[in-house]
Amino acid sequence: MEKELKDILPIMGVEHDCILSKQGDYTIAYRVRLPEIFTLSGEDYENMHQAWVKAIRVLPKDSVLHKQDWFRPGYYRPDRAGKDNFLKQSADRHFEGRKSLQHEAFVYLTKKTAGGRSSSSLLSTLIRPSLVPKENLREQGRREFLDACSRFRHLLEDTRLITLTRLTAADLQSQPRCSGLIERYCFLSEDDSQLLIKDVSLSDGIRIGNERMAVYTVGDAGQLPAHCGSRLTYDAYSTDQTRFPLSFAAGLGLLLDCSHIYNQYIFIGDAQASLRRLEKKRLRLQSLSAYSRENAVALEATNDFLNEAISQQRLPVKAHCNVMIWSSDDEVLKDNGNRVVSALAAMDAAAKPETDGAAQIWWAGIPGNGGDFPLNDTFDTFAEQAACFLNLESNYRSDPAAGGIRFCDRLSGSPVHADLYDAPRRSGITSNMGTLVCGTSGGGKSMTVNHILRSLYDQGAHCVTVDIGGSYKGLCGLLGGYYFTYEEVNPIRFNPFYLGKNEVLDTEKKESLKALLVSLWKGENETFNRAEYVALSNALQGYYEYLSQNKRLFPGFNTFYDYLETDYRKVLANHRVKESDFDMDNFLYVLRPYYSGGEFDFLLNARENLELLHQPFVVFELDQVKDHPILFPVCTLIITELFISKMRKLPGLRKVLTIDEAWKAIAKSGMAEFLRYAFKTIRKFNGIPIVVTQELDDLISSPVIKDAIINNADIKILMDMRKFQGKFDKLQDALGLSDKGKTILLSVNKDHREIFIDIGGQVMKVYRNELCPEEYYAFTTEGRERVKVLEYAEKYGSVQEGIRVLVAEQQQHEKGTGL
């Protein structure tokens, strides 16, 4: 006989944000925010477990704790906001529709009717709807229960790992154009926007719409594992030195890759009455123990239970957990059922597929109807053991795409955004944006940094990169940035004398030019007196006045040299400057190689790539000049002056200074102090210093670099370190990693392109750095691939078109070979 669900629904309504059942039970509902999976230590799990136990103990008798975890498939939808460019469009196409398991967790705290009859398989509101008793509706009783629920919430939130948010009537009941929590459960809606009423059939199993449901339960002591705890070891991420922890019930959560609902029930009754009942059972078993070995075993178990309850002040409770799965395909349902059985077997528990009792168990799972659960399907235990079966983890959470770097979670590969720089400051984790990237050769350092720089560039940052090895040439070409490198046919060239749009000769610019001229003129051991300082300062001032009067002249070292030989000689003569104070002839002679026709006339007379201050992406590739006694010091001075100018003259914009492997050579040229200054100071100018290194020993061998970089790099991005696990103590000490960080770091898998990110020693997480094919070719540092990208860029007119054709050819090849 068909009935309207609203007529037999055990929920009478929602009043004062409480669910009121037709039995007179009322329920407080919370949405639970759990910590992210694969980010916790064994100590974290133990703290959470103890918090749950304490929270359970504050609930009054005749209470029900029903925790319900919903797992449904979700599909990635890219954020269309922000800068839309070739790489972003390519990545959006690549990841759109990527499937993952979405998780929602709820806790329902129910106060059962005082003195009411307990539900069983023979007595349920599904079979016999009951009228509302009056005892439980008293205001004082409701307030007392609300106070207990408030204490329950605070005990869990004190761990700083769990957050509970009270659900309101609008969340629980359906609203116009929005389905409520109760309706979503009854019709298995994917989210609150799915407005679809389905038929529910309980005559032959459970069928909701065109989907059949199966229920697997753990409701008897015989099904329980011999041992349980707050956590277990996840072998896939463990090593010889570390044991990677997961919650005891993780296999029934996100690791169970199918649509399912995991229900966990804990029933708090009258503890003393429960002990008296068990004492009677013990006496009965004692009298029967001589007739059956099973009775003797049950007697021993009951006796141990009573002894532990009294000696250790345990709280006896009843518990139950079940997993509900559904599918419109019977074969899929059977396959998913085998997954559930395997997951329970991994916990050393036995699953029971429910048949006749499935309908009542599903019925009791309706939010607010936990008091109607059949108690004959529960087992006696203590709060400590019952809490082990609670699911304690959730998905990776994503920061807003506008300020985050796109990575992927390591479980499903679904994109998530990580805000490495703004969110930690807002939350008070750290205000230091210094970043250290470290990993072995081929571990993906440069690919990761390319991806980070491209993301920051899209967000409006100015990026200055110092590189050895050409790791950023593809990205620079794609973004239309300035790329400085030395080639025999096209040597590196700058023009520090050029003032860009709206630039003036301020004190900072004048000082940087004087420093450059002195470094070219004087040797490291030669002195520089006050008169020479004044003479150079006056020369620069006079030169720019001379340029303002002669608009046709192009600023550069050539015209500066001409000015010194002609006009400035007259100025020195008029001021009667002695040769001993400023030796003009010596100055011009030493600097003659940088003038037209000299050996280095290309270096300071560039006529292209001049707008350095306003160019948001600049790369200095120093591989060919890193050992050159003339060119390398000039490059370091240009880089220093450029970045300081960006810091001070571009307020509000983010500035990023990246030193990729080149830091070692730069430190030899007196730039170590600048790095110290950068790591300690540029955060005040919204700056981010990033250092990339292959060998950490190189960093810690220089006290200046070690103190400046490692001690001031609160953001550490590390690659696969398993090759160092035999001598990891030294590495751990140098990086300042905790034991938790060590365990998570050593779980990184290079084959999955995983990276470890530590923010301020508080947030430690592993991401996948998966790239779309277009991003891969733009960032690649592999020799043959990089050459091919450059060849295609030259052939098709731009890096973008070259990559587009290259990817199309690759996809065509894969399609043809059936890959």
PDB file of C-alpha atoms in Angstrom, residues 117 130 172 175 189 240 262 443 557 660 729 801 803:
ATOM      1  CA  ARG A 117      10.069   2.563  25.232  1.00  0.00           C
ATOM      2  CA  SER A 130       3.351   7.116  17.842  1.00  0.00           C
ATOM      3  CA  LEU A 172      17.117  21.366   7.978  1.00  0.00           C
ATOM      4  CA  GLN A 175      13.012  26.145   1.351  1.00  0.00           C
ATOM      5  CA  SER A 189      20.017  14.344  -3.365  1.00  0.00           C
ATOM      6  CA  ASP A 240      61.230   2.137   7.244  1.00  0.00           C
ATOM      7  CA  TYR A 262      28.705   6.270   6.913  1.00  0.00           C
ATOM      8  CA  GLY A 443      62.383  16.152  -8.505  1.00  0.00           C
ATOM      9  CA  PHE A 557      77.026  54.687 -21.209  1.00  0.00           C
ATOM     10  CA  ASP A 660      67.220  29.422  -8.718  1.00  0.00           C
ATOM     11  CA  ASP A 729      68.252  13.725  11.069  1.00  0.00           C
ATOM     12  CA  GLU A 801      51.624  28.878 -31.040  1.00  0.00           C
ATOM     13  CA  ILE A 803      53.234  24.862 -27.722  1.00  0.00           C
TER      14      ILE A 803
END
